[in-house]
Amino acid sequence: MDYSTNDSKSTSKKKVVAVVGGGLVGNLNACYFAKRGFQVEVFESREDIRQAKIVKGRSINLVLSHRGRQALKHVGMEDTIISKGIPMHSRMIHALNGTQSPIPYGKKGQYILSIDRANLNKELLSAAETTETGAMTFVRAEGAKEEIQADLIVGCDGAFSAIRKQFLRQSRFNYSQTYIPHGYLEFTIPPINGEFAMKPNNLHIWPRNTFMMIALPNLDKTFTCTLFMPFEEFEKVTTGDKVIEFFQKYFPDAIPLIGAEALKRDFFRLPAQAMVSVKCSPYHFGDKCVLMGDAAHAMVPFYGQGMNAGFEDCLVFNEIMDQLNEDFSAVLPEYTRVRVPDDQAIADLAMYNYVEMREHVNSKWFLFRKNVDNFLHIIMPRTIIPLYTMVTFTRTRYHKVVKHWHWQDKVINQGLLFCAAVSVAGGSYLLVRYLPSMPNIPIEQLWSRLCTLCWGQ
């Protein structure tokens, strides 16, 4: 399909926006542009998801949080989508011995939502079509040569964007992609007697330092499990017996939940899938074309922000349209200026969060620091804000989140170091002061008395 822009300045007809890619970000964009009164045409190589018998594409569960909710709210979709999601209030950590311990995401009442990708896409498509102000047409593009006249082309065609490929021909366009050495496989935990097999209002995590498994709840009472692991580890598991041996070693409590036979079948149903991180800049070409969503900033899924960042792209673009009176020649470069540093920051945070999820949650120091951060947030809510809270429950710009995180991390660590130094100095003083008067007291008793003097215990 060939796309060209319409340079006509006539105001007698609606401006035409061609949205390339009928996925989540493309369809939400269609809602935004149709609401503004544009004539919108959505081009997608796959058939309309609402009529498809088999839905192709990625199936990793989606996590909806504040940024995505705000974007949906602007087009009247928030309540509809929330009603079809499952709240998750905490991470539920599964230790190797089978014990489970929750780590809350935020303050009481704060949660993220487990959302079904296909259902969300259907809802967005239908919402765009029924927008009264403008109009939306879904066009299935299957490689036929056809010139489309449009005032603006919006590339929302995913991590391997055909629109972005055209940008690569332009000078001063920066582009990079990075495949991480880890892949993923999916499994399903079926219901038990018609009910969830585990507590449903949690994101379940089996952290094993160099790899992990997670499970998110679905409305049909199943859980979708995703095993993230280095490809070289996947390659070592070559038979059904080795699958069971592997799970008995690292995820023993998951075997009866998934089922031994299902594990053997699903482990080899598909090869482990790759995950890519994409960065590029600028996001626009002149006043005629702009990239959004994964086409601009594909990221690994470990912060649950891929969809939310893509939805926020739509909201930010809409806000800039308001500020600059829909003047594409001003809107597009401003969108690039505002959005590139934020999207690249969350891409980096997504990489970091994989290490936190698979490894740091096992650390006593990590749990201690999390409690310290939460306590300080309670007494200084505007100064100390946990990283996850800033990313997930606010619309603080991502790059500012990173700056604030580094600053407060340095301050808290220095504070803890100071407290430790004061404790050591105080203990040393008491030891020097009282040791001469206690020459015959065993060291264990002396230490006990010293602890009582210092800390009352």
Short mmCIF file of N, CA and C in Angstrom, two decimals, residues 138-292:
data_model
loop_
_atom_site.label_atom_id
_atom_site.label_comp_id
_atom_site.label_asym_id
_atom_site.label_seq_id
_atom_site.Cartn_x
_atom_site.Cartn_y
_atom_site.Cartn_z
N PHE A 138 -12.29 1.11 8.55
CA PHE A 138 -11.28 0.07 8.70
C PHE A 138 -11.01 -0.51 7.32
N VAL A 139 -9.74 -0.47 6.89
CA VAL A 139 -9.36 -0.96 5.57
C VAL A 139 -8.32 -2.05 5.73
N ARG A 140 -8.58 -3.19 5.12
CA ARG A 140 -7.61 -4.27 5.17
C ARG A 140 -6.64 -4.12 4.02
N ALA A 141 -5.37 -3.87 4.33
CA ALA A 141 -4.34 -3.66 3.32
C ALA A 141 -3.54 -4.94 3.16
N GLU A 142 -3.54 -5.50 1.98
CA GLU A 142 -2.86 -6.78 1.75
C GLU A 142 -1.79 -6.68 0.67
N GLY A 143 -1.12 -5.55 0.63
CA GLY A 143 0.00 -5.42 -0.30
C GLY A 143 -0.37 -4.86 -1.65
N ALA A 144 -1.65 -4.59 -1.90
CA ALA A 144 -2.05 -4.04 -3.19
C ALA A 144 -1.54 -2.61 -3.32
N LYS A 145 -1.13 -2.22 -4.53
CA LYS A 145 -0.65 -0.88 -4.77
C LYS A 145 -1.85 0.06 -4.95
N GLU A 146 -1.99 0.96 -3.99
CA GLU A 146 -3.09 1.91 -4.04
C GLU A 146 -2.65 3.19 -3.34
N GLU A 147 -2.81 4.31 -4.00
CA GLU A 147 -2.38 5.58 -3.41
C GLU A 147 -3.48 6.15 -2.54
N ILE A 148 -3.15 6.46 -1.31
CA ILE A 148 -4.11 7.02 -0.36
C ILE A 148 -3.74 8.48 -0.09
N GLN A 149 -4.67 9.39 -0.30
CA GLN A 149 -4.46 10.80 -0.02
C GLN A 149 -4.81 11.08 1.43
N ALA A 150 -3.87 11.68 2.17
CA ALA A 150 -4.12 11.98 3.58
C ALA A 150 -3.37 13.24 3.97
N ASP A 151 -3.93 13.96 4.93
CA ASP A 151 -3.27 15.14 5.46
C ASP A 151 -2.20 14.77 6.49
N LEU A 152 -2.38 13.63 7.13
CA LEU A 152 -1.42 13.15 8.13
C LEU A 152 -1.40 11.64 8.13
N ILE A 153 -0.21 11.08 8.16
CA ILE A 153 -0.04 9.63 8.29
C ILE A 153 0.51 9.35 9.69
N VAL A 154 -0.16 8.47 10.41
CA VAL A 154 0.25 8.13 11.77
C VAL A 154 0.69 6.67 11.78
N GLY A 155 1.98 6.44 11.98
CA GLY A 155 2.52 5.08 11.97
C GLY A 155 2.38 4.43 13.34
N CYS A 156 1.46 3.48 13.43
CA CYS A 156 1.24 2.72 14.68
C CYS A 156 1.35 1.24 14.37
N ASP A 157 2.28 0.88 13.48
CA ASP A 157 2.33 -0.47 12.96
C ASP A 157 3.41 -1.33 13.62
N GLY A 158 3.66 -1.09 14.90
CA GLY A 158 4.41 -2.04 15.71
C GLY A 158 5.92 -1.92 15.62
N ALA A 159 6.56 -2.85 16.36
CA ALA A 159 8.02 -2.82 16.52
C ALA A 159 8.77 -2.94 15.20
N PHE A 160 8.14 -3.59 14.20
CA PHE A 160 8.81 -3.77 12.91
C PHE A 160 8.10 -2.92 11.85
N SER A 161 7.84 -1.69 12.23
CA SER A 161 7.05 -0.73 11.47
C SER A 161 7.52 -0.53 10.03
N ALA A 162 6.57 -0.66 9.08
CA ALA A 162 6.87 -0.35 7.68
C ALA A 162 6.99 1.15 7.47
N ILE A 163 6.24 1.94 8.25
CA ILE A 163 6.34 3.39 8.15
C ILE A 163 7.71 3.86 8.64
N ARG A 164 8.15 3.32 9.79
CA ARG A 164 9.47 3.71 10.31
C ARG A 164 10.58 3.32 9.32
N LYS A 165 10.38 2.25 8.60
CA LYS A 165 11.38 1.82 7.62
C LYS A 165 11.62 2.92 6.59
N GLN A 166 10.57 3.67 6.25
CA GLN A 166 10.74 4.77 5.31
C GLN A 166 11.55 5.91 5.93
N PHE A 167 11.42 6.09 7.26
CA PHE A 167 12.19 7.12 7.95
C PHE A 167 13.69 6.84 7.84
N LEU A 168 14.06 5.56 7.77
CA LEU A 168 15.47 5.19 7.73
C LEU A 168 16.18 5.73 6.49
N ARG A 169 15.41 6.09 5.48
CA ARG A 169 16.00 6.63 4.26
C ARG A 169 16.36 8.11 4.40
N GLN A 170 15.88 8.73 5.49
CA GLN A 170 16.12 10.15 5.68
C GLN A 170 17.40 10.36 6.49
N SER A 171 18.10 11.44 6.21
CA SER A 171 19.30 11.76 6.97
C SER A 171 18.92 12.24 8.37
N ARG A 172 19.83 12.06 9.30
CA ARG A 172 19.69 12.51 10.69
C ARG A 172 18.53 11.81 11.42
N PHE A 173 18.21 10.61 10.98
CA PHE A 173 17.23 9.81 11.71
C PHE A 173 17.98 8.74 12.49
N ASN A 174 17.87 8.77 13.80
CA ASN A 174 18.58 7.83 14.66
C ASN A 174 17.71 6.63 14.98
N TYR A 175 18.30 5.45 14.91
CA TYR A 175 17.53 4.23 15.13
C TYR A 175 18.43 3.16 15.74
N SER A 176 17.89 2.46 16.73
CA SER A 176 18.60 1.30 17.28
C SER A 176 17.59 0.27 17.76
N GLN A 177 17.98 -0.99 17.66
CA GLN A 177 17.15 -2.05 18.23
C GLN A 177 18.06 -3.03 18.96
N THR A 178 17.56 -3.53 20.09
CA THR A 178 18.34 -4.44 20.91
C THR A 178 17.47 -5.63 21.30
N TYR A 179 17.94 -6.81 20.95
CA TYR A 179 17.28 -8.03 21.41
C TYR A 179 17.94 -8.45 22.73
N ILE A 180 17.14 -8.67 23.75
CA ILE A 180 17.73 -9.17 24.99
C ILE A 180 17.96 -10.67 24.84
N PRO A 181 18.90 -11.25 25.59
CA PRO A 181 19.23 -12.67 25.42
C PRO A 181 18.22 -13.61 26.06
N HIS A 182 17.07 -13.09 26.42
CA HIS A 182 16.03 -13.88 27.07
C HIS A 182 14.80 -13.97 26.16
N GLY A 183 14.13 -15.11 26.20
CA GLY A 183 12.89 -15.29 25.47
C GLY A 183 11.77 -15.64 26.43
N TYR A 184 10.59 -15.91 25.88
CA TYR A 184 9.46 -16.26 26.74
C TYR A 184 8.59 -17.35 26.13
N LEU A 185 7.99 -18.13 27.00
CA LEU A 185 6.99 -19.13 26.64
C LEU A 185 5.77 -18.94 27.55
N GLU A 186 4.60 -19.31 27.03
CA GLU A 186 3.37 -19.14 27.81
C GLU A 186 2.71 -20.48 28.13
N PHE A 187 2.10 -20.51 29.31
CA PHE A 187 1.33 -21.66 29.79
C PHE A 187 0.02 -21.14 30.38
N THR A 188 -0.87 -22.05 30.66
CA THR A 188 -2.16 -21.67 31.25
C THR A 188 -2.42 -22.46 32.51
N ILE A 189 -2.85 -21.76 33.56
CA ILE A 189 -3.33 -22.42 34.78
C ILE A 189 -4.85 -22.44 34.72
N PRO A 190 -5.46 -23.60 34.58
CA PRO A 190 -6.92 -23.65 34.46
C PRO A 190 -7.60 -23.45 35.81
N PRO A 191 -8.90 -23.18 35.81
CA PRO A 191 -9.64 -23.06 37.08
C PRO A 191 -9.71 -24.39 37.81
N ILE A 192 -9.92 -24.32 39.11
CA ILE A 192 -10.17 -25.52 39.91
C ILE A 192 -11.59 -25.43 40.44
N ASN A 193 -12.42 -26.36 40.03
CA ASN A 193 -13.85 -26.36 40.41
C ASN A 193 -14.52 -25.03 40.07
N GLY A 194 -14.15 -24.49 38.91
CA GLY A 194 -14.78 -23.27 38.44
C GLY A 194 -14.26 -22.00 39.07
N GLU A 195 -13.23 -22.08 39.91
CA GLU A 195 -12.68 -20.89 40.57
C GLU A 195 -11.19 -20.77 40.28
N PHE A 196 -10.65 -19.56 40.53
CA PHE A 196 -9.23 -19.35 40.33
C PHE A 196 -8.41 -20.31 41.17
N ALA A 197 -7.33 -20.83 40.58
CA ALA A 197 -6.48 -21.78 41.29
C ALA A 197 -5.56 -21.09 42.30
N MET A 198 -5.38 -19.77 42.15
CA MET A 198 -4.58 -18.98 43.08
C MET A 198 -5.34 -17.69 43.38
N LYS A 199 -4.85 -16.90 44.33
CA LYS A 199 -5.47 -15.63 44.63
C LYS A 199 -5.44 -14.76 43.37
N PRO A 200 -6.61 -14.28 42.92
CA PRO A 200 -6.66 -13.61 41.62
C PRO A 200 -6.20 -12.15 41.62
N ASN A 201 -6.22 -11.47 42.74
CA ASN A 201 -5.94 -10.04 42.74
C ASN A 201 -4.47 -9.72 42.99
N ASN A 202 -3.62 -10.54 42.39
CA ASN A 202 -2.17 -10.38 42.50
C ASN A 202 -1.51 -10.73 41.17
N LEU A 203 -0.34 -10.13 40.96
CA LEU A 203 0.52 -10.57 39.88
C LEU A 203 1.51 -11.54 40.51
N HIS A 204 1.38 -12.81 40.17
CA HIS A 204 2.19 -13.85 40.80
C HIS A 204 3.56 -13.93 40.11
N ILE A 205 4.62 -13.99 40.92
CA ILE A 205 5.98 -14.02 40.40
C ILE A 205 6.76 -15.14 41.08
N TRP A 206 7.44 -15.92 40.27
CA TRP A 206 8.39 -16.93 40.75
C TRP A 206 9.79 -16.43 40.39
N PRO A 207 10.45 -15.64 41.24
CA PRO A 207 11.76 -15.08 40.90
C PRO A 207 12.88 -16.09 41.16
N ARG A 208 13.70 -16.32 40.16
CA ARG A 208 14.78 -17.30 40.31
C ARG A 208 16.13 -16.72 39.89
N ASN A 209 16.32 -15.44 40.15
CA ASN A 209 17.58 -14.71 39.96
C ASN A 209 17.96 -14.47 38.50
N THR A 210 18.22 -15.50 37.74
CA THR A 210 18.57 -15.29 36.33
C THR A 210 17.39 -15.47 35.40
N PHE A 211 16.27 -15.92 35.91
CA PHE A 211 15.04 -16.04 35.12
C PHE A 211 13.85 -16.01 36.07
N MET A 212 12.64 -16.02 35.51
CA MET A 212 11.45 -15.96 36.36
C MET A 212 10.23 -16.43 35.58
N MET A 213 9.17 -16.70 36.32
CA MET A 213 7.86 -16.95 35.73
C MET A 213 6.86 -16.04 36.40
N ILE A 214 5.89 -15.55 35.63
CA ILE A 214 4.83 -14.72 36.19
C ILE A 214 3.48 -15.30 35.78
N ALA A 215 2.42 -14.92 36.49
CA ALA A 215 1.07 -15.36 36.15
C ALA A 215 0.10 -14.22 36.40
N LEU A 216 -0.75 -13.93 35.40
CA LEU A 216 -1.76 -12.90 35.51
C LEU A 216 -3.15 -13.50 35.34
N PRO A 217 -4.13 -13.01 36.09
CA PRO A 217 -5.48 -13.58 36.04
C PRO A 217 -6.27 -13.12 34.82
N ASN A 218 -7.17 -13.99 34.38
CA ASN A 218 -8.08 -13.69 33.27
C ASN A 218 -9.53 -13.80 33.74
N LEU A 219 -10.44 -13.18 33.00
CA LEU A 219 -11.86 -13.18 33.40
C LEU A 219 -12.48 -14.57 33.39
N ASP A 220 -11.92 -15.49 32.60
CA ASP A 220 -12.48 -16.85 32.55
C ASP A 220 -11.94 -17.74 33.68
N LYS A 221 -11.33 -17.11 34.69
CA LYS A 221 -10.81 -17.79 35.89
C LYS A 221 -9.52 -18.57 35.63
N THR A 222 -8.90 -18.36 34.48
CA THR A 222 -7.59 -18.96 34.22
C THR A 222 -6.51 -17.94 34.58
N PHE A 223 -5.26 -18.41 34.62
CA PHE A 223 -4.10 -17.54 34.70
C PHE A 223 -3.25 -17.79 33.47
N THR A 224 -2.73 -16.72 32.90
CA THR A 224 -1.73 -16.86 31.85
C THR A 224 -0.35 -16.78 32.48
N CYS A 225 0.43 -17.86 32.38
CA CYS A 225 1.78 -17.90 32.93
C CYS A 225 2.78 -17.63 31.81
N THR A 226 3.78 -16.86 32.12
CA THR A 226 4.84 -16.58 31.15
C THR A 226 6.20 -16.85 31.79
N LEU A 227 6.94 -17.74 31.17
CA LEU A 227 8.29 -18.07 31.63
C LEU A 227 9.29 -17.25 30.82
N PHE A 228 10.06 -16.40 31.50
CA PHE A 228 11.11 -15.59 30.88
C PHE A 228 12.46 -16.19 31.26
N MET A 229 13.28 -16.49 30.27
CA MET A 229 14.52 -17.21 30.56
C MET A 229 15.50 -17.03 29.40
N PRO A 230 16.81 -17.10 29.67
CA PRO A 230 17.78 -17.03 28.58
C PRO A 230 17.53 -18.13 27.55
N PHE A 231 17.72 -17.80 26.29
CA PHE A 231 17.50 -18.79 25.23
C PHE A 231 18.36 -20.04 25.45
N GLU A 232 19.55 -19.86 25.94
CA GLU A 232 20.45 -21.01 26.14
C GLU A 232 19.88 -21.98 27.17
N GLU A 233 19.10 -21.46 28.13
CA GLU A 233 18.46 -22.34 29.11
C GLU A 233 17.29 -23.08 28.49
N PHE A 234 16.52 -22.39 27.65
CA PHE A 234 15.43 -23.07 26.93
C PHE A 234 15.97 -24.22 26.10
N GLU A 235 17.12 -23.99 25.47
CA GLU A 235 17.68 -24.99 24.57
C GLU A 235 18.15 -26.24 25.30
N LYS A 236 18.39 -26.14 26.60
CA LYS A 236 18.82 -27.30 27.37
C LYS A 236 17.67 -28.26 27.67
N VAL A 237 16.44 -27.75 27.60
CA VAL A 237 15.26 -28.57 27.92
C VAL A 237 14.75 -29.14 26.61
N THR A 238 15.05 -30.42 26.35
CA THR A 238 14.81 -31.01 25.03
C THR A 238 13.73 -32.08 25.01
N THR A 239 13.29 -32.56 26.17
CA THR A 239 12.28 -33.63 26.22
C THR A 239 11.24 -33.30 27.27
N GLY A 240 10.12 -34.01 27.19
CA GLY A 240 9.07 -33.82 28.17
C GLY A 240 9.53 -34.13 29.58
N ASP A 241 10.34 -35.15 29.74
CA ASP A 241 10.85 -35.50 31.07
C ASP A 241 11.74 -34.39 31.62
N LYS A 242 12.53 -33.75 30.74
CA LYS A 242 13.38 -32.66 31.19
C LYS A 242 12.58 -31.43 31.58
N VAL A 243 11.42 -31.26 30.93
CA VAL A 243 10.52 -30.16 31.32
C VAL A 243 10.08 -30.33 32.76
N ILE A 244 9.61 -31.55 33.08
CA ILE A 244 9.15 -31.82 34.44
C ILE A 244 10.29 -31.72 35.44
N GLU A 245 11.45 -32.21 35.05
CA GLU A 245 12.62 -32.12 35.92
C GLU A 245 12.98 -30.66 36.19
N PHE A 246 12.91 -29.83 35.15
CA PHE A 246 13.22 -28.41 35.29
C PHE A 246 12.22 -27.73 36.24
N PHE A 247 10.93 -28.00 36.05
CA PHE A 247 9.91 -27.38 36.90
C PHE A 247 9.97 -27.90 38.33
N GLN A 248 10.29 -29.18 38.50
CA GLN A 248 10.44 -29.70 39.87
C GLN A 248 11.58 -29.02 40.60
N LYS A 249 12.59 -28.60 39.86
CA LYS A 249 13.75 -27.94 40.47
C LYS A 249 13.47 -26.48 40.80
N TYR A 250 12.76 -25.77 39.91
CA TYR A 250 12.61 -24.32 40.07
C TYR A 250 11.19 -23.85 40.38
N PHE A 251 10.19 -24.57 39.91
CA PHE A 251 8.80 -24.13 40.12
C PHE A 251 7.93 -25.30 40.55
N PRO A 252 8.28 -25.99 41.63
CA PRO A 252 7.55 -27.21 41.99
C PRO A 252 6.07 -26.99 42.28
N ASP A 253 5.72 -25.83 42.87
CA ASP A 253 4.31 -25.60 43.19
C ASP A 253 3.46 -25.31 41.96
N ALA A 254 4.12 -25.01 40.81
CA ALA A 254 3.37 -24.71 39.59
C ALA A 254 2.97 -25.97 38.82
N ILE A 255 3.64 -27.09 39.08
CA ILE A 255 3.35 -28.31 38.31
C ILE A 255 1.90 -28.76 38.49
N PRO A 256 1.40 -28.90 39.73
CA PRO A 256 -0.01 -29.32 39.86
C PRO A 256 -1.00 -28.26 39.37
N LEU A 257 -0.58 -27.01 39.33
CA LEU A 257 -1.48 -25.95 38.86
C LEU A 257 -1.62 -25.96 37.34
N ILE A 258 -0.50 -26.10 36.64
CA ILE A 258 -0.54 -26.14 35.18
C ILE A 258 -0.90 -27.53 34.68
N GLY A 259 -0.38 -28.56 35.34
CA GLY A 259 -0.59 -29.94 34.92
C GLY A 259 0.63 -30.46 34.19
N ALA A 260 1.10 -31.62 34.58
CA ALA A 260 2.32 -32.17 34.00
C ALA A 260 2.20 -32.39 32.49
N GLU A 261 1.08 -32.92 32.05
CA GLU A 261 0.91 -33.19 30.61
C GLU A 261 0.82 -31.89 29.82
N ALA A 262 0.12 -30.90 30.39
CA ALA A 262 0.03 -29.61 29.71
C ALA A 262 1.41 -28.95 29.61
N LEU A 263 2.21 -29.09 30.65
CA LEU A 263 3.56 -28.54 30.61
C LEU A 263 4.38 -29.16 29.48
N LYS A 264 4.34 -30.48 29.41
CA LYS A 264 5.09 -31.18 28.36
C LYS A 264 4.64 -30.75 26.97
N ARG A 265 3.32 -30.55 26.81
CA ARG A 265 2.79 -30.19 25.50
C ARG A 265 3.12 -28.74 25.14
N ASP A 266 2.84 -27.83 26.07
CA ASP A 266 2.95 -26.41 25.75
C ASP A 266 4.39 -25.91 25.68
N PHE A 267 5.30 -26.60 26.36
CA PHE A 267 6.69 -26.17 26.32
C PHE A 267 7.25 -26.26 24.91
N PHE A 268 6.75 -27.21 24.13
CA PHE A 268 7.27 -27.42 22.77
C PHE A 268 6.28 -27.00 21.69
N ARG A 269 5.15 -26.42 22.10
CA ARG A 269 4.14 -26.02 21.12
C ARG A 269 4.67 -24.92 20.20
N LEU A 270 5.41 -23.98 20.78
CA LEU A 270 6.06 -22.92 20.01
C LEU A 270 7.48 -22.74 20.54
N PRO A 271 8.39 -22.28 19.71
CA PRO A 271 9.73 -21.97 20.24
C PRO A 271 9.64 -20.73 21.13
N ALA A 272 10.61 -20.56 22.00
CA ALA A 272 10.66 -19.37 22.84
C ALA A 272 10.69 -18.13 21.97
N GLN A 273 9.87 -17.14 22.34
CA GLN A 273 9.74 -15.93 21.53
C GLN A 273 10.73 -14.85 21.99
N ALA A 274 11.22 -14.08 21.04
CA ALA A 274 12.20 -13.04 21.32
C ALA A 274 11.54 -11.75 21.79
N MET A 275 12.32 -10.91 22.47
CA MET A 275 11.85 -9.59 22.92
C MET A 275 12.84 -8.53 22.49
N VAL A 276 12.32 -7.46 21.92
CA VAL A 276 13.16 -6.43 21.34
C VAL A 276 12.85 -5.07 21.96
N SER A 277 13.88 -4.26 22.08
CA SER A 277 13.73 -2.87 22.51
C SER A 277 14.16 -1.98 21.36
N VAL A 278 13.28 -1.03 20.99
CA VAL A 278 13.54 -0.15 19.85
C VAL A 278 13.54 1.30 20.31
N LYS A 279 14.55 2.05 19.87
CA LYS A 279 14.59 3.50 20.10
C LYS A 279 14.83 4.20 18.78
N CYS A 280 14.20 5.34 18.59
CA CYS A 280 14.46 6.12 17.39
C CYS A 280 14.17 7.59 17.66
N SER A 281 14.65 8.44 16.77
CA SER A 281 14.42 9.87 16.90
C SER A 281 14.85 10.54 15.59
N PRO A 282 14.07 11.51 15.07
CA PRO A 282 12.83 12.04 15.61
C PRO A 282 11.64 11.14 15.31
N TYR A 283 10.50 11.45 15.91
CA TYR A 283 9.29 10.67 15.70
C TYR A 283 8.48 11.17 14.50
N HIS A 284 8.91 12.27 13.90
CA HIS A 284 8.10 12.85 12.84
C HIS A 284 8.93 13.09 11.59
N PHE A 285 8.22 13.27 10.47
CA PHE A 285 8.83 13.67 9.21
C PHE A 285 8.03 14.85 8.68
N GLY A 286 8.66 16.03 8.72
CA GLY A 286 7.96 17.23 8.29
C GLY A 286 6.67 17.44 9.06
N ASP A 287 5.61 17.79 8.34
CA ASP A 287 4.30 17.93 8.96
C ASP A 287 3.33 16.89 8.42
N LYS A 288 3.91 15.78 7.90
CA LYS A 288 3.08 14.81 7.19
C LYS A 288 2.98 13.44 7.84
N CYS A 289 3.95 13.10 8.71
CA CYS A 289 3.97 11.73 9.24
C CYS A 289 4.54 11.71 10.64
N VAL A 290 3.97 10.86 11.49
CA VAL A 290 4.44 10.75 12.87
C VAL A 290 4.33 9.30 13.33
N LEU A 291 5.25 8.89 14.20
CA LEU A 291 5.27 7.53 14.74
C LEU A 291 4.78 7.53 16.18
N MET A 292 4.02 6.50 16.55
CA MET A 292 3.56 6.35 17.92
C MET A 292 3.57 4.87 18.32
#
